[in-house]
Amino acid sequence: MPGDDDFELWLGRIGAKDRSVGQTLARARRAGGVASARGRRFTGAAIGRGAGVGRVLGASQRMTGLRARRVIVKARIVKLGGKGMAAAAHLRYLQRDGTTREGERGALYGADVDRVDGKAFLARGQGDRHQFRFIVAPEDGAEYDDLKPLVRRLMSQAEKDLGTRLDWVAVDHFNTGHPHSHVMLRGVDERGKDLVIARDYLTQGLRSRAEELVSLDLGPRTTHEIMAAQDREIGQERFTGIDRRLLREANGDRQLMVTTSDPREHALRIGRLRTLERLGLASEGKAGQWTLDPDLEPTLRQMGERGDIIRTLNRELREAGIARPPQDHALFDSGDPSAKPIIGRLVATGLSDEHRDRRYMIIDGIDGRSHYADIGEDQSVHAKGTILRLSPRPAEVRTVDRTVAAIASEHDGKYSVDIHLRHDPAMSESGAQAHVRRLEAMRRSIGRPERLADGTWQVGSDHLADALAHEQRQGLKAPVIIETLSHQPLEQLPAHDGETWLDRQLTAATPVPLQRGFGAEVRGAMQQRRQWLVDQQLAEGEEGVTRYRRNMLQLLQRRELDRVISGIEQDTGLAHRQPHADAPIEGVYRRAVQVGDRRYALIEHAQEFSLVPWRPVLERAVGKSVSGVMRGEGISWTIGTRARGLGIS
C-alpha cells in the first residue's frame, strides 16, 4: 500500500536481569521524554508520543534474561484515503470464519465490551488521516485460554505511556500454530488530533510492555522450556537464533571456530553447523574451522518461507479433499521471466501476510499440478471452484504512455483532453479521458506527473521512465493478472443451458492442453458437454467427429440472456428495453447481473430496464443516475450530472 510505514519487530539478544533492570523499568514508567543524544544522527525515531518510554524500554530490554517471556509485535502505519474500502476489507478478513478455537467467525472486541460493531468503528475513523495496525503474538500464546485480557491490559498501558485515550478494536486468531491478536487503532488522540507515536515506542516500547505482562502472567521461562526451544532450532530449515549468534562471531570471511566454554552452547552450535552443512550452507575445514555461506541468512529466510508455503498447500488441498502428490506441488513465481500462465480451479484464498494484506491463491491446474500463487494486495473476490487464468503482470510501458509523451512533447510538455482532441481529431473524448485516468493513476502511485490548477497535466521529458516505474510498483502490489474463465464450478458446466468455458474450448482453434489431475476432469466434462450439445441439436456427431453450428456460442448466450431478462421482468414488473449501438442510455444503476461468464449492469428508467456491459466503477454509483452511449462492447458513462459527472469508458 503506497505510503505505508512498516515495522517488523523481532527479538534481540537478552542479558541477565538484575537490580538495575528494576530501576530502569521504574524510570521508564515515569518517563515523559528524553533529551536528544549529542552527536547521534537524527532519525526521527523519537518524534511523537511515547518517545521517552520507548527509548528507555528499548535499553532495558537488552538487559533482560533468557527466562523472560518473548512476544513478537508487528506495527504498521496505514494511510487512509477515499472511502476506506481497503480498511473495511481488512476488517472483514480479520473477522472471517474459522479463526477461533472452535472454528467460528472471529469477533471484534474493545476495551470494555466483548463484541464491537466494526462498521461503527470504521465510521468513526472516516476522516482519519491514518490508522495503526498491530499484531501481538506471544511465543507462549497457546498457554492463554483467552487473549482478550492481555490485549486490554496492553492497550491500557499504552494509553498511560502515550498520555491519551485510544480508540481501538481487536480480534484474536487461533487458526495457526501461534495464537495472536490483531489490533486496529484509530490515528487520532482523545482530542481528535492526529495521533503521532514515536518510532521508538512502536518498534521497542510496545513489545517490551507486552513481554512484561506475559512474564507476569506465566512466570519466567523454565530451564526445560528454554532448552526445548533451543533444541528445536538445530534442525530447522529457516533462519534461527543460533544462526544469528554464529554470524555475529564469524570474521569478515564468514569463518569461525566453535570455541565457547559453555558445553550446552557448544553442542547447539555444532549441531546447527552440521544441519547447515547438510543444506550446503556451511563447510568444515581443518582444525574445526567452519566457513558460512555468504548468503546464509537470505537463503534460510527463503527456505523458511517455502516451508510455510508447502504446509499451506498441503493444508488447503487436504481440506478441499484433493489428493495431489508432493512432486506435483508448484510455486507460481510471477517474477520469473519464463513464467507461463496457469489455468485451473480455485481451491482456496488466504492471507500470506496478515500484516501487509498480501494474499495467496491455491490453484488446481489443468497441467496436473497444484500451484501456490502470491497475488499481492489483490482485493477481488472469487468463489471456490471458479476456473481462473493467472498470468504474470508485465512491467512495461503502454501505448497510452507513448501517446501522452508524444502529444506533450509537441505542446510545451502539456497534456489535456482538449489538447489531445486538437492534436488528433479522430480521437474520441472518451478515449482521451482514458489517457487522463492513466495519468491520475500514475500521480497517485509515484507522485508524477503534476496536475495543474486548470486540469492540464505537466508531463516531463522522462514520462516513459515514470510510466515504467509506475508499472513496476503496481507489479509489486498486484504481481498477477487474474482472469475469470468460468464463474461456475466444473461440475455444473456439462448441462448448463448457456455459453460456457467448455464450449469456447470445444470450438477453439487451439484449445488449452489438458493433462492429469484437474486436466483429466476437464477432459471428461468436455466429453459430456459435447454429447449435451448434440442432444440440443447445436452440434452433430458422426464417426468420432463433432461439427458445431456456426452460431452456436451466440445462440447459447441469447438463450441464457433471454431467460435472465424474463426473470427480472417477473420479479420487478418492469419491461425490458433492448439498448442499441450509438443510442443514449439513461437511468438509475441498480445492480450487477451475472449471465453465464458475462456481467451486465441493470439500468432502470421509468417503467423499463436495460442490461448493458458492466464496469467495476459502476459499483460506486449504485442507486445513482448514470448516462452513456453504447459503442461496441463498451460504454462511455457519466455518473451524476454531466457538469460534475465522472466519465468512464
XYZ file of C-alpha atoms in Angstrom:
649
model
C 0.000 0.000 0.000
C 1.693 3.267 -1.065
C 2.799 5.454 1.768
C 2.688 2.758 4.441
C 5.415 2.636 7.080
C 6.176 -0.958 8.048
C 7.987 -2.089 11.173
C 8.997 -5.713 11.547
C 9.695 -6.235 15.236
C 11.997 -9.102 16.144
C 13.614 -10.060 19.424
C 17.279 -9.285 20.035
C 19.769 -10.907 22.389
C 18.753 -10.733 26.028
C 21.085 -10.425 29.016
C 20.700 -11.261 32.698
C 18.095 -9.499 34.769
C 19.430 -7.786 37.902
C 18.673 -4.922 40.226
C 19.430 -2.297 37.584
C 16.613 -3.674 35.440
C 14.011 -2.798 38.053
C 15.483 0.685 38.376
C 15.442 1.134 34.608
C 11.839 -0.055 34.319
C 10.819 2.311 37.096
C 12.405 5.191 35.201
C 10.593 4.037 32.044
C 7.232 4.173 33.785
C 7.927 7.723 34.930
C 9.486 8.830 31.643
C 7.856 11.591 29.728
C 10.619 12.444 27.286
C 14.306 12.051 26.539
C 16.756 14.765 25.582
C 18.452 14.283 22.216
C 21.768 12.450 22.365
C 24.753 14.598 21.478
C 26.446 13.580 18.260
C 23.835 10.982 17.329
C 22.464 11.029 13.773
C 18.900 12.331 13.614
C 16.456 9.584 12.602
C 13.095 10.959 13.714
C 12.589 7.823 15.841
C 11.952 9.928 18.953
C 9.328 12.229 17.435
C 5.823 11.685 18.765
C 4.126 10.335 21.841
C 5.931 7.693 23.871
C 9.412 8.681 22.717
C 10.987 8.616 26.168
C 9.242 5.428 27.238
C 10.220 3.671 24.030
C 13.857 4.719 24.337
C 14.225 3.573 27.955
C 12.272 0.356 27.474
C 14.410 -0.455 24.448
C 17.529 -0.072 26.569
C 16.079 -2.155 29.401
C 15.142 -4.959 27.017
C 18.803 -5.604 26.268
C 19.319 -6.372 29.970
C 16.509 -8.885 30.388
C 17.403 -12.563 30.555
C 16.721 -15.758 28.639
C 13.983 -16.538 31.126
C 11.875 -13.564 30.015
C 8.769 -14.456 28.009
C 9.045 -13.355 24.408
C 6.426 -11.549 22.332
C 6.557 -10.543 18.685
C 4.797 -7.270 17.911
C 4.427 -6.058 14.336
C 3.359 -2.456 13.817
C 2.194 -0.770 10.650
C 1.012 2.738 9.851
C -1.593 2.756 7.084
C -2.530 5.982 5.353
C -6.252 6.091 4.746
C -7.904 7.586 1.708
C -11.058 7.561 -0.353
C -13.986 5.756 1.229
C -11.836 3.471 3.360
C -12.668 0.401 1.268
C -9.256 -1.164 1.945
C -9.700 -0.734 5.710
C -13.164 -2.287 5.517
C -11.813 -5.225 3.518
C -9.040 -5.731 6.078
C -11.565 -5.735 8.913
C -13.813 -8.219 7.104
C -10.912 -10.568 6.595
C -9.878 -10.380 10.243
C -13.426 -11.433 11.184
C -13.541 -14.333 8.729
C -14.770 -17.812 9.606
C -12.516 -20.423 11.142
C -10.260 -18.184 13.236
C -11.466 -19.101 16.740
C -10.522 -22.259 18.616
C -13.986 -23.596 17.802
C -13.603 -22.781 14.108
C -16.153 -19.981 14.318
C -16.086 -16.454 12.927
C -13.708 -14.056 14.688
C -15.431 -11.439 16.856
C -14.222 -7.870 17.294
C -13.878 -6.625 20.849
C -12.837 -3.395 22.508
C -11.589 -2.020 25.795
C -14.845 -2.640 27.669
C -17.046 -4.927 25.554
C -16.624 -8.379 24.016
C -18.472 -7.528 20.804
C -17.888 -4.363 18.819
C -19.618 -3.127 15.662
C -16.864 -2.936 13.052
C -18.902 -0.639 10.813
C -19.309 1.843 13.658
C -15.548 1.784 14.278
C -14.843 2.472 10.607
C -17.467 5.229 10.556
C -15.776 6.970 13.497
C -12.499 6.877 11.599
C -13.921 8.051 8.268
C -11.981 11.312 8.340
C -8.804 9.958 9.951
C -5.551 10.558 8.122
C -4.037 7.245 9.143
C -4.552 4.090 11.143
C -2.234 1.912 13.218
C -2.348 -1.859 12.888
C -0.632 -4.240 15.281
C -0.161 -7.977 15.505
C 0.615 -9.149 19.041
C 1.931 -12.720 19.150
C 3.175 -14.120 22.479
C 5.567 -17.010 21.946
C 3.566 -18.866 24.586
C 0.174 -17.700 23.316
C -1.181 -21.248 23.412
C -0.989 -21.068 27.221
C -3.778 -18.453 27.235
C -7.384 -19.611 27.212
C -8.361 -16.084 26.150
C -6.113 -13.332 24.787
C -8.600 -10.508 25.407
C -7.429 -9.648 28.963
C -3.811 -9.489 27.797
C -4.619 -7.188 24.870
C -6.789 -4.942 27.035
C -4.054 -4.562 29.654
C -1.503 -3.880 26.917
C -3.627 -1.151 25.319
C -4.414 0.327 28.744
C -0.680 0.552 29.442
C -0.168 2.110 26.008
C -2.697 4.812 26.914
C -0.639 5.645 30.002
C 2.614 5.647 28.037
C 1.180 7.830 25.261
C -0.797 10.138 27.531
C -4.122 9.849 25.711
C -7.203 7.672 25.428
C -7.063 5.319 22.442
C -9.900 4.193 20.169
C -9.196 0.602 19.135
C -10.727 -2.751 18.259
C -9.116 -6.183 18.229
C -9.757 -9.766 17.169
C -7.959 -12.923 18.293
C -6.879 -15.657 15.870
C -6.264 -19.257 16.895
C -6.219 -20.803 13.408
C -2.419 -21.049 13.204
C 0.175 -22.726 15.366
C 0.785 -19.386 17.072
C -2.271 -17.688 18.624
C -2.129 -13.944 18.060
C -4.224 -10.792 18.197
C -4.855 -8.143 15.560
C -5.373 -4.603 16.849
C -6.658 -1.710 14.745
C -6.066 1.701 16.332
C -7.505 4.964 15.059
C -4.906 7.577 14.210
C -6.383 10.301 16.444
C -5.936 11.150 20.114
C -8.685 11.874 22.648
C -8.988 15.456 21.350
C -9.455 14.355 17.748
C -5.980 15.485 16.699
C -3.650 13.330 14.609
C -2.038 10.688 16.815
C 1.719 10.583 16.229
C 3.503 7.728 18.006
C 7.292 7.746 18.229
C 9.017 5.054 16.231
C 10.996 4.042 19.327
C 7.726 3.166 21.044
C 6.316 1.330 18.021
C 9.453 -0.735 17.481
C 10.541 -1.328 21.079
C 8.252 0.097 23.723
C 5.051 -1.766 22.899
C 6.862 -5.085 22.626
C 8.598 -4.536 25.970
C 5.269 -3.761 27.636
C 3.760 -6.943 26.162
C 6.686 -9.029 27.412
C 6.331 -7.578 30.908
C 2.668 -8.585 31.005
C 3.217 -12.108 29.654
C 6.086 -12.676 32.090
C 3.815 -11.601 34.948
C 1.033 -13.911 33.736
C 3.058 -17.052 33.041
C 6.136 -16.536 35.151
C 9.712 -16.813 33.850
C 10.577 -19.468 31.273
C 11.704 -22.703 32.855
C 15.033 -24.325 32.047
C 13.164 -27.125 30.285
C 11.277 -24.641 28.065
C 14.467 -22.797 27.150
C 16.363 -25.980 26.280
C 13.475 -27.426 24.264
C 13.204 -24.233 22.196
C 16.959 -24.237 21.556
C 16.966 -27.918 20.564
C 14.193 -27.287 18.017
C 16.352 -24.681 16.304
C 19.119 -27.184 15.485
C 17.295 -28.911 12.620
C 15.064 -26.106 11.336
C 15.280 -25.080 7.689
C 14.855 -21.400 8.462
C 16.902 -18.599 9.999
C 17.279 -19.148 13.752
C 18.748 -17.541 16.831
C 21.720 -19.925 16.665
C 22.427 -18.719 13.110
C 22.366 -15.148 14.346
C 24.952 -15.959 17.007
C 27.162 -17.797 14.508
C 27.113 -14.844 12.109
C 27.913 -12.448 14.912
C 31.053 -14.383 15.831
C 32.263 -15.088 12.273
C 35.012 -12.900 10.798
C 34.820 -10.872 7.604
C 35.363 -14.006 5.523
C 32.453 -15.734 7.286
C 34.852 -18.082 9.085
C 34.676 -19.105 12.741
C 35.865 -21.602 15.316
C 33.429 -23.024 17.853
C 35.416 -22.187 20.980
C 32.736 -21.372 23.545
C 33.413 -22.739 27.018
C 29.710 -23.427 27.631
C 29.147 -27.146 26.842
C 25.468 -26.562 26.131
C 26.111 -23.715 23.691
C 28.938 -25.700 22.068
C 26.598 -28.619 21.399
C 23.942 -26.296 19.967
C 26.378 -24.627 17.581
C 27.989 -27.848 16.374
C 24.576 -29.421 15.860
C 23.389 -26.402 13.906
C 26.555 -26.294 11.788
C 26.009 -29.937 10.840
C 22.493 -29.046 9.683
C 23.840 -26.085 7.689
C 26.484 -28.393 6.194
C 23.739 -30.773 5.061
C 21.924 -27.829 3.472
C 25.094 -26.732 1.666
C 25.319 -23.510 3.672
C 28.409 -24.301 5.763
C 31.610 -26.307 5.323
C 34.152 -27.604 7.814
C 37.829 -27.034 7.162
C 40.952 -28.003 9.061
C 41.132 -27.986 12.849
C 37.426 -27.357 13.356
C 37.276 -24.148 11.329
C 33.904 -23.535 9.708
C 33.027 -21.318 6.752
C 29.490 -19.983 6.388
C 27.830 -19.315 3.044
C 27.815 -15.575 2.164
C 24.065 -15.780 1.518
C 23.308 -17.795 4.634
C 20.657 -15.505 6.106
C 18.637 -14.700 2.942
C 18.787 -18.338 1.831
C 17.487 -19.614 5.166
C 14.743 -16.995 5.221
C 13.650 -18.069 1.730
C 13.701 -21.716 2.820
C 11.525 -20.842 5.786
C 9.036 -19.075 3.538
C 8.992 -22.024 1.133
C 8.373 -24.408 4.016
C 5.415 -22.263 5.075
C 4.096 -22.348 1.507
C 4.330 -26.154 1.314
C 2.477 -26.513 4.604
C -0.209 -24.112 3.367
C -0.584 -26.070 0.112
C -0.911 -29.378 1.929
C -3.455 -27.994 4.399
C -5.686 -26.344 1.788
C -5.654 -29.362 -0.547
C -6.417 -31.711 2.335
C -9.342 -29.577 3.498
C -10.684 -29.450 -0.079
C -10.452 -33.243 -0.392
C -8.000 -33.034 -3.313
C -5.193 -35.604 -3.424
C -2.072 -34.468 -5.258
C 1.400 -35.976 -4.686
C 4.135 -33.654 -3.329
C 6.019 -33.761 -6.635
C 3.014 -32.061 -8.248
C 3.169 -29.048 -5.930
C 4.413 -25.875 -7.629
C 5.126 -22.263 -6.736
C 3.859 -19.787 -9.332
C 6.659 -17.219 -9.465
C 5.273 -14.252 -11.392
C 8.701 -12.577 -11.245
C 10.334 -15.354 -13.248
C 10.775 -14.159 -16.870
C 9.970 -17.683 -18.064
C 6.748 -17.955 -16.032
C 3.755 -19.107 -18.098
C 0.066 -18.519 -17.315
C -1.678 -21.197 -15.281
C -5.293 -22.303 -15.672
C -7.240 -24.222 -13.075
C -9.906 -24.194 -10.415
C -9.615 -22.082 -7.311
C -9.094 -24.269 -4.253
C -8.540 -21.573 -1.637
C -7.509 -17.993 -0.986
C -5.955 -16.566 2.133
C -3.548 -14.069 3.613
C 0.110 -14.956 3.251
C 0.977 -11.858 5.282
C -1.850 -10.720 7.554
C 0.173 -7.646 8.470
C 0.533 -6.300 4.926
C -2.709 -7.716 3.484
C -0.836 -9.820 0.931
C -2.886 -12.717 -0.361
C -2.338 -16.087 -1.962
C -4.348 -18.429 -4.155
C -4.181 -22.210 -4.416
C -4.956 -23.316 -7.987
C -5.574 -26.935 -9.006
C -4.195 -26.682 -12.523
C -5.134 -28.373 -15.778
C -1.438 -29.271 -16.032
C -1.917 -31.753 -13.183
C -0.074 -29.624 -10.639
C -1.327 -27.662 -7.655
C 0.005 -24.111 -7.662
C 0.597 -21.620 -4.864
C 0.414 -18.066 -6.236
C 1.201 -14.821 -4.434
C -1.417 -12.362 -5.731
C -0.233 -9.418 -3.637
C -2.808 -6.923 -2.435
C -5.474 -8.002 -4.938
C -8.879 -7.451 -3.287
C -11.051 -9.197 -5.889
C -13.413 -11.884 -4.613
C -13.626 -15.284 -6.307
C -15.680 -18.253 -5.153
C -14.054 -21.622 -4.583
C -14.389 -23.784 -7.682
C -14.184 -20.805 -10.037
C -11.988 -21.537 -13.061
C -9.278 -18.898 -13.416
C -6.293 -17.976 -15.544
C -3.367 -16.412 -13.667
C -0.722 -14.572 -15.686
C 2.365 -12.596 -14.635
C 1.723 -8.864 -14.732
C 4.170 -7.383 -17.257
C 6.020 -4.242 -16.186
C 6.195 -2.358 -19.455
C 5.361 0.990 -20.965
C 1.924 1.060 -22.585
C 0.773 2.590 -25.845
C -1.222 5.181 -23.885
C 2.024 6.343 -22.235
C 3.769 6.816 -25.563
C 0.776 8.727 -26.901
C 0.778 11.131 -23.940
C 4.549 11.633 -24.207
C 4.332 12.345 -27.938
C 1.488 14.862 -27.597
C 3.097 16.631 -24.634
C 6.410 16.940 -26.467
C 4.659 18.988 -29.163
C 2.712 21.178 -26.712
C 5.345 22.513 -24.298
C 5.075 19.478 -22.029
C 1.324 19.935 -21.532
C -1.449 17.361 -21.885
C -5.232 17.584 -21.521
C -8.324 16.195 -23.193
C -8.714 19.379 -25.252
C -5.070 19.302 -26.346
C -5.410 15.647 -27.326
C -8.572 16.245 -29.371
C -6.980 19.181 -31.203
C -3.849 17.138 -31.833
C -5.806 14.114 -33.100
C -9.328 14.956 -34.341
C -10.027 11.237 -34.854
C -9.717 10.562 -31.119
C -12.970 10.352 -29.160
C -13.461 12.261 -25.925
C -13.903 9.007 -24.019
C -10.608 7.755 -25.437
C -8.806 10.901 -24.292
C -10.398 10.536 -20.849
C -8.814 7.084 -20.618
C -5.411 8.763 -21.015
C -6.277 11.163 -18.185
C -7.198 8.266 -15.915
C -3.827 6.716 -16.630
C -2.083 9.962 -15.632
C -4.144 10.183 -12.448
C -3.216 6.611 -11.524
C 0.466 7.447 -12.022
C 0.170 10.596 -9.915
C -1.359 8.671 -7.023
C 1.279 5.959 -7.310
C 4.579 7.810 -7.789
C 3.642 11.491 -7.430
C 4.164 12.334 -11.106
C 3.155 13.890 -13.456
C 1.866 17.144 -11.971
C -1.754 18.153 -12.411
C -2.087 21.928 -12.744
C -4.892 24.012 -11.273
C -6.778 24.202 -14.592
C -6.723 20.408 -15.008
C -3.874 20.412 -17.515
C -1.045 17.948 -16.911
C 2.625 18.938 -16.868
C 4.341 15.963 -18.482
C 8.118 15.627 -18.121
C 10.565 14.535 -20.782
C 11.154 11.346 -18.771
C 7.471 10.411 -18.797
C 8.107 6.930 -20.203
C 10.550 6.198 -17.375
C 7.900 7.363 -14.911
C 5.342 5.095 -16.572
C 7.685 2.135 -16.211
C 8.303 2.981 -12.540
C 4.535 3.057 -12.003
C 4.122 -0.345 -13.656
C 6.906 -1.823 -11.548
C 5.290 -0.505 -8.393
C 1.923 -1.909 -9.426
C 3.633 -5.219 -10.117
C 4.842 -5.373 -6.524
C 1.336 -4.659 -5.214
C -0.506 -6.955 -7.634
C 2.001 -9.222 -9.421
C -0.653 -11.393 -11.077
C -3.409 -10.729 -13.613
C -6.471 -12.779 -12.623
C -8.959 -13.626 -15.378
C -12.183 -15.498 -14.658
C -12.825 -18.183 -17.275
C -15.881 -19.671 -15.586
C -17.852 -18.348 -12.631
C -19.460 -21.766 -12.272
C -17.604 -24.835 -10.990
C -16.703 -27.516 -13.496
C -19.382 -29.989 -12.391
C -22.149 -27.526 -13.358
C -20.880 -26.842 -16.877
C -21.708 -30.000 -18.920
C -25.501 -29.466 -18.721
C -25.614 -25.667 -18.361
C -28.144 -24.074 -20.734
C -25.923 -21.198 -21.802
C -22.458 -20.490 -23.147
C -19.658 -21.996 -21.041
C -15.880 -22.149 -20.957
C -16.189 -25.737 -22.198
C -17.961 -24.503 -25.348
C -15.208 -21.990 -26.023
C -12.626 -24.748 -25.644
C -14.544 -27.147 -27.888
C -14.698 -24.578 -30.690
C -11.244 -23.032 -30.190
C -8.688 -23.330 -32.963
C -6.057 -24.098 -30.316
C -7.654 -25.377 -27.099
C -5.608 -25.405 -23.919
C -3.651 -28.633 -23.343
C -5.207 -30.887 -20.710
C -3.045 -33.204 -18.656
C -3.639 -35.221 -15.486
C -5.409 -34.178 -12.291
C -7.880 -31.375 -12.900
C -6.977 -31.513 -16.589
C -8.350 -35.054 -16.760
C -11.545 -33.893 -15.032
C -11.936 -31.133 -17.636
C -11.429 -33.656 -20.435
C -14.261 -35.782 -19.050
C -16.523 -32.736 -18.677
C -15.866 -31.761 -22.309
C -16.997 -35.187 -23.480
C -20.238 -34.806 -21.509
C -20.739 -31.281 -22.887
C -20.187 -32.464 -26.428
C -22.983 -35.022 -26.053
C -25.277 -32.403 -24.476
C -24.736 -30.085 -27.459
C -25.586 -32.926 -29.845
C -28.779 -33.646 -27.897
C -29.695 -29.937 -28.117
C -29.150 -30.023 -31.919
C -26.384 -27.452 -31.552
C -23.816 -29.933 -32.832
C -23.649 -33.087 -34.935
C -21.524 -36.117 -34.137
C -20.569 -38.563 -36.833
C -17.820 -41.202 -36.869
C -15.999 -39.627 -33.944
C -16.064 -36.125 -35.456
C -18.233 -33.372 -33.949
C -19.365 -30.407 -36.044
C -20.748 -27.389 -34.212
C -23.311 -24.932 -35.553
C -21.584 -21.799 -36.767
C -23.525 -19.508 -34.425
C -23.635 -21.957 -31.503
C -21.963 -19.651 -28.965
C -24.254 -16.747 -29.851
C -27.342 -18.971 -29.576
C -26.285 -20.184 -26.141
C -25.596 -16.620 -24.990
C -29.014 -15.484 -26.234
C -30.817 -18.375 -24.546
C -29.420 -17.542 -21.142
C -29.793 -13.782 -21.541
C -33.465 -14.158 -22.517
C -34.028 -16.386 -19.503
C -32.449 -13.845 -17.137
C -34.404 -10.951 -18.696
C -37.658 -12.853 -18.263
C -36.857 -13.459 -14.602
C -36.142 -9.766 -13.990
C -39.405 -8.787 -15.691
C -41.343 -11.155 -13.435
C -39.543 -10.013 -10.270
C -39.737 -6.255 -10.891
C -42.750 -5.750 -13.149
C -40.545 -3.658 -15.449
C -40.379 -4.132 -19.211
C -37.072 -4.826 -20.926
C -35.754 -2.324 -23.455
C -33.012 -3.503 -25.788
C -30.122 -0.995 -25.953
C -28.854 -0.060 -29.416
C -25.436 0.992 -30.611
C -24.789 4.762 -30.611
C -28.093 5.355 -28.798
C -28.105 7.167 -25.436
C -28.689 5.153 -22.262
C -30.017 6.944 -19.192
C -31.390 5.761 -15.885
C -30.501 4.615 -12.394
C -27.880 1.922 -11.905
C -29.400 -0.756 -9.661
C -27.026 -3.708 -9.573
C -24.775 -6.085 -11.464
C -26.360 -9.128 -13.108
C -24.315 -12.248 -13.854
C -25.279 -14.002 -17.088
C -23.032 -17.000 -17.572
C -19.490 -15.668 -17.614
C -20.580 -12.159 -18.595
C -21.619 -9.423 -16.208
C -24.215 -6.793 -17.065
C -25.349 -3.581 -15.424
C -29.077 -3.245 -14.748
C -30.118 0.306 -15.684
C -33.651 1.249 -14.655
C -35.510 4.103 -16.369
C -39.208 4.871 -15.899
C -41.057 1.538 -16.178
C -38.302 -0.131 -18.181
C -34.831 -1.566 -17.690
C -31.840 -2.380 -19.866
C -28.915 -4.746 -19.443
C -25.657 -3.275 -20.698
C -21.965 -4.228 -20.289
C -20.863 -3.765 -16.651
C -17.784 -1.869 -15.481
C -16.290 -2.101 -11.952
C -16.502 1.652 -11.396
C -20.315 1.460 -11.619
C -20.378 -0.107 -8.139
C -19.681 3.378 -6.775
C -22.893 4.551 -8.438
C -25.484 2.110 -7.058
C -28.787 3.986 -6.839
C -27.423 6.968 -8.790
C -28.331 8.367 -12.183
C -25.995 7.388 -14.996
C -25.946 8.140 -18.691
C -23.868 6.991 -21.593
C -23.635 5.897 -25.184
C -23.112 2.253 -26.147
C -20.327 1.729 -28.653
C -19.375 -1.846 -29.471
C -18.585 -3.744 -26.274
C -18.088 -0.603 -24.186
C -19.974 2.412 -22.914
C -18.777 5.914 -22.156
C -20.503 6.557 -18.818
C -21.288 9.769 -16.998
C -22.274 9.409 -13.344
C -24.452 12.173 -11.929
C -24.893 15.409 -13.849
C -22.746 15.955 -16.895
C -21.230 19.085 -15.410
C -19.985 17.245 -12.327
C -20.055 13.713 -13.635
C -17.295 11.160 -13.843
C -16.604 9.981 -17.367
C -15.892 6.271 -17.674
C -15.224 4.285 -20.812
